[in-house]
Short mmCIF file of C-alpha atoms in Angstrom, two decimals:
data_model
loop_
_atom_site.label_atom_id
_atom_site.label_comp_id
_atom_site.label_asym_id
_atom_site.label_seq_id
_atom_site.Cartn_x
_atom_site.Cartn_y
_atom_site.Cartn_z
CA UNK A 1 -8.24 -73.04 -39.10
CA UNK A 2 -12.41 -73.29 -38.43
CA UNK A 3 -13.52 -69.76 -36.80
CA UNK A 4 -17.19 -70.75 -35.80
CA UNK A 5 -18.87 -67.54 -34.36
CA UNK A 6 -22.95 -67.83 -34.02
CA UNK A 7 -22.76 -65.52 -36.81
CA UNK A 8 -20.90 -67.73 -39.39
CA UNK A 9 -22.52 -70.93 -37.69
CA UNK A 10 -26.29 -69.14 -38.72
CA UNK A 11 -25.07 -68.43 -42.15
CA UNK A 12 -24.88 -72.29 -42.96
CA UNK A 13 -28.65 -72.46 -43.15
CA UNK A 14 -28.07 -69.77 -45.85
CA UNK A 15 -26.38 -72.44 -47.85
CA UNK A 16 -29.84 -74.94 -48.30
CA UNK A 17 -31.55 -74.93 -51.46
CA UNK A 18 -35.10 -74.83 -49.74
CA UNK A 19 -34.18 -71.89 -47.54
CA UNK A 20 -33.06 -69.95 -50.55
CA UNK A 21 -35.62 -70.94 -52.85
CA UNK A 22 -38.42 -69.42 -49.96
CA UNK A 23 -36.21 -66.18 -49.75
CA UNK A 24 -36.50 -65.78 -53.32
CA UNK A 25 -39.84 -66.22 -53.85
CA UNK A 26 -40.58 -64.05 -51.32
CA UNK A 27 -38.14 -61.15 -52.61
CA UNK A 28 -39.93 -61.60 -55.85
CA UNK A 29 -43.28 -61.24 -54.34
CA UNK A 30 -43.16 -58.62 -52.30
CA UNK A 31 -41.60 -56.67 -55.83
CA UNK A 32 -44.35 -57.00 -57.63
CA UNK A 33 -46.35 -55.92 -54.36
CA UNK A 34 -44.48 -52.57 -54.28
CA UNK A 35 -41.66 -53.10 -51.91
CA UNK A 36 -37.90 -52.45 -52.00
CA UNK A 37 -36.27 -55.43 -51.17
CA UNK A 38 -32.92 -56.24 -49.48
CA UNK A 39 -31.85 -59.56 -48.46
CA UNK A 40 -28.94 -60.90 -45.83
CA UNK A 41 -29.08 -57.38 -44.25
CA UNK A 42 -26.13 -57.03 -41.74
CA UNK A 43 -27.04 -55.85 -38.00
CA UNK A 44 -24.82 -54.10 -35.63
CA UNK A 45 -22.46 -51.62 -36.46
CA UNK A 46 -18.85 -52.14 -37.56
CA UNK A 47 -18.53 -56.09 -37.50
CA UNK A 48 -21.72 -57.85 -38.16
CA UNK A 49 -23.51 -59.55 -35.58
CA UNK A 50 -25.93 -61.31 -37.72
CA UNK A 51 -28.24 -61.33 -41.05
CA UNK A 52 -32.22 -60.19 -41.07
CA UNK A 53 -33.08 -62.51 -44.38
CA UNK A 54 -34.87 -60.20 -45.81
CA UNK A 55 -36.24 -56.91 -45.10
CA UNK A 56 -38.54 -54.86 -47.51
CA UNK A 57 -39.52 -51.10 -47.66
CA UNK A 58 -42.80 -49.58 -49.16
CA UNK A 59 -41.67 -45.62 -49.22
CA UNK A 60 -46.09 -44.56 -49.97
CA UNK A 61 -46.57 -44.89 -46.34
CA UNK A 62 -42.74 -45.52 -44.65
CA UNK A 63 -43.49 -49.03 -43.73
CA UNK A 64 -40.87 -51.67 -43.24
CA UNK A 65 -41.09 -55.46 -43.26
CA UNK A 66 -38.62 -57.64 -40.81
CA UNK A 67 -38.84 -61.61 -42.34
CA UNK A 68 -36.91 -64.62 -41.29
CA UNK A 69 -37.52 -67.74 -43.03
CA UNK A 70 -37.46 -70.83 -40.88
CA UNK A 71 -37.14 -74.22 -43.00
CA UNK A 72 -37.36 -76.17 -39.62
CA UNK A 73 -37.57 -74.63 -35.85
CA UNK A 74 -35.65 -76.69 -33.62
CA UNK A 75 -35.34 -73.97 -30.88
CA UNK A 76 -38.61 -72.26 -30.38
CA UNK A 77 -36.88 -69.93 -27.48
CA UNK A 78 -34.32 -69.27 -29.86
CA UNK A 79 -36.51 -67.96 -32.75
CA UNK A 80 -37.99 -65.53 -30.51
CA UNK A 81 -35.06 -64.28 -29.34
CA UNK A 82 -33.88 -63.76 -32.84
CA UNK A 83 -37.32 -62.05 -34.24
CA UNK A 84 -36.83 -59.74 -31.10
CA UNK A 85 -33.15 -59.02 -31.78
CA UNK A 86 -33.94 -58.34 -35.28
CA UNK A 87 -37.05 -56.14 -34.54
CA UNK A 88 -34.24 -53.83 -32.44
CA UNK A 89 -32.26 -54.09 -35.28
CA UNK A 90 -34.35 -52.83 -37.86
CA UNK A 91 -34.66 -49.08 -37.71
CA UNK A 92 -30.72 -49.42 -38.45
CA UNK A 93 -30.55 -51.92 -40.94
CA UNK A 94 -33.29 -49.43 -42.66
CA UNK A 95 -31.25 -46.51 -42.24
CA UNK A 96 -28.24 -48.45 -43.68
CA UNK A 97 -30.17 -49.08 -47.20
CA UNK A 98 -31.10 -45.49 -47.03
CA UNK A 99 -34.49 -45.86 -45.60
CA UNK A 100 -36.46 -43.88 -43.18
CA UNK A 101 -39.12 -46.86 -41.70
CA UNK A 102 -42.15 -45.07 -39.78
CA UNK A 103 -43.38 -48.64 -39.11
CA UNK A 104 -41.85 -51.64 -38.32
CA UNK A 105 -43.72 -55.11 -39.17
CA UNK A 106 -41.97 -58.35 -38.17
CA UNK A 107 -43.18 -62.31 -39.21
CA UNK A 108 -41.57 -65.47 -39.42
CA UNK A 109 -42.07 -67.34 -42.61
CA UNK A 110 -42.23 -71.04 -42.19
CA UNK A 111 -41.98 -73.88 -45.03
CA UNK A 112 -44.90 -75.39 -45.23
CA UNK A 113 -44.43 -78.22 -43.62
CA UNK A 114 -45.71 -81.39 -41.44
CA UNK A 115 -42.74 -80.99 -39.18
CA UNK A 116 -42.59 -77.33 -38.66
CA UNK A 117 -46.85 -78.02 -38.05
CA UNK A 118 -46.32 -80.33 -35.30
CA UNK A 119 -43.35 -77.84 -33.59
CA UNK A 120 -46.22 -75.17 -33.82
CA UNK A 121 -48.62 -77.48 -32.15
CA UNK A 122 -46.46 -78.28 -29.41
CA UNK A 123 -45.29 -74.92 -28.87
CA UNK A 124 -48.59 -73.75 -29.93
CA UNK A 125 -49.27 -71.29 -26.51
CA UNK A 126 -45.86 -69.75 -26.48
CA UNK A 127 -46.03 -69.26 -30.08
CA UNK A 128 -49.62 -68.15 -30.34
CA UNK A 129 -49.06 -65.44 -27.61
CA UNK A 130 -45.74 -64.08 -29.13
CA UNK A 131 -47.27 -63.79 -32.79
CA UNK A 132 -50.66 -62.81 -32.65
CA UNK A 133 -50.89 -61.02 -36.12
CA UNK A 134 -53.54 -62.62 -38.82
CA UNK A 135 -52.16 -63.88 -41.47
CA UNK A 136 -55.34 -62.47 -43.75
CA UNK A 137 -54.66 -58.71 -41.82
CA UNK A 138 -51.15 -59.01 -42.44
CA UNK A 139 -51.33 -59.92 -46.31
CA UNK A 140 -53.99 -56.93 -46.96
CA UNK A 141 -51.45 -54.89 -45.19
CA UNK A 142 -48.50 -56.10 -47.23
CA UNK A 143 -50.89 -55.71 -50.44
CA UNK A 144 -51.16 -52.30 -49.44
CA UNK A 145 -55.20 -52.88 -48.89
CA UNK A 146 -55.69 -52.99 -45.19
CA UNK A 147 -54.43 -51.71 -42.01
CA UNK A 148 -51.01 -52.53 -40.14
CA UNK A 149 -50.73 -55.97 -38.79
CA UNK A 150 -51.40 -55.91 -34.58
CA UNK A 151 -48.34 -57.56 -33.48
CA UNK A 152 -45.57 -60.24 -35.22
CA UNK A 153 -46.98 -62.61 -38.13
CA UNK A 154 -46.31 -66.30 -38.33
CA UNK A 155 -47.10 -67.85 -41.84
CA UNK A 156 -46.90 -70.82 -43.97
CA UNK A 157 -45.37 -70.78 -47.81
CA UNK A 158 -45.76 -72.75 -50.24
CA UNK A 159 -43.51 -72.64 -52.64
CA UNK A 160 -45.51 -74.26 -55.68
CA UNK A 161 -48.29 -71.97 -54.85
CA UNK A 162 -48.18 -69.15 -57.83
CA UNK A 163 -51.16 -66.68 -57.13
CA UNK A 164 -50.63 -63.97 -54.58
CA UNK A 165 -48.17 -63.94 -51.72
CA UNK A 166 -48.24 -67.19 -51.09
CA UNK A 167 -48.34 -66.61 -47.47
CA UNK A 168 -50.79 -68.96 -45.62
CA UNK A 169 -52.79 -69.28 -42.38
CA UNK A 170 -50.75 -71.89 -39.73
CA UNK A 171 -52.17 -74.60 -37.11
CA UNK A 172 -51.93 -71.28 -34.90
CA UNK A 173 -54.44 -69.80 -36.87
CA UNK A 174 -56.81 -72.74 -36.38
CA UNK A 175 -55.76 -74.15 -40.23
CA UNK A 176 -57.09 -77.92 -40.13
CA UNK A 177 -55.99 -78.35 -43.78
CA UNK A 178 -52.59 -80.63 -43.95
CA UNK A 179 -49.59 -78.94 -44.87
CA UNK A 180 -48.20 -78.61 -48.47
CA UNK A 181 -44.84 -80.56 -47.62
CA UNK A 182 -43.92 -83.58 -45.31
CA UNK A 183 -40.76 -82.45 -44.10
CA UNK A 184 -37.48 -80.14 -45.59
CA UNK A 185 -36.94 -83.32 -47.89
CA UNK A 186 -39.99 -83.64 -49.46
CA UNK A 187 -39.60 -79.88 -49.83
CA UNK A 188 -36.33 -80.05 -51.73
CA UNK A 189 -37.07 -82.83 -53.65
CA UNK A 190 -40.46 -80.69 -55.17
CA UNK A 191 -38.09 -77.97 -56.08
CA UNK A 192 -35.76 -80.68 -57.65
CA UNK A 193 -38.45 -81.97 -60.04
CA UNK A 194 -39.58 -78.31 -60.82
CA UNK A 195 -35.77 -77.68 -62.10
#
């Protein structure tokens, strides 16, 4: 028997060392930065209907972080309809970990990569237009030392990057440096050596 519902079929990604590894790292960071954490939050009520990666809370000011990690973006129309679902989402995936959010902040965290660079290029109107949030603004914000991000955040990570968030500027952002990875395998075989 094989039940394959798009909310099983997106939980295979969950299963990929890379994808994990970024969650992680992230969790960790945003800790130390003065966040609650909670990741593979369920949305909908009753069954689930899908899983926010990771959502964060800072209770000083009520804010509340919406991230999904993307290891590789093969459907650009498809991420945005999943940031948007999840941004709907979120007030009751808060209330479900027993948070109150005043203010909802959504971004996409992206490996680092050559690949995922050249999707962004491609895509890069669509993409610049639907995420228009700094990636400098949004860090100070998530630091706790600047003002709310203006809009949905699209960043690069780089996982062997130890200072900080982590969380870098994309080709969106006008970045002309080359990315820290070639692809998901060069990716997993960096964490591989690390281990």
């Amino acid at each position: 028997l094989e039940v394959d519902g798009i909310h099983i079929t997106e939980r295979r990604e969950q299963r990929d060392a890379v994808h994990a590894a970024i969650v992680s790292v992230l969790a960790r960071r945003l800790t130390r930065a003065g966040w609650q954490v909670a990741l593979e939050v369920p949305t909908g009520a009753g069954a689930p209907t899908g899983w926010i990666d990771l959502v964060a809370f800072r209770a000083a000011d009520g804010a509340m972080l919406v991230i999904e990690v993307k290891t590789a973006i093969p459907d650009v129309g498809g991420l945005l309809r999943q940031v948007a679902f999840y941004e709907r989402e979120a007030p009751w995936a808060g209330r479900r970990q027993g948070w109150l959010p005043e203010r909802i902040a959504a971004a996409v965290v992206c490996l680092d990569s050559e690949q995922i660079r050249d999707t962004l290029q491609r895509n890069r109107g669509l993409l610049a237009a639907a995420f228009p949030a700094t990636p400098d603004r949004f860090a100070a914000w998530v630091r706790g030392a600047g003002e709310a991000p203006d809009g949905r955040a699209l960043l690069a990570v780089d996982l062997r990057r130890r200072q900080g968030l982590g969380l870098g500027p994309t080709v969106l952002d006008g970045r002309r440096s080359s990315p820290a990875y070639r692809d998901y395998a060069d990716a997993a075989a960096s964490l591989g050596s690390r281990r």
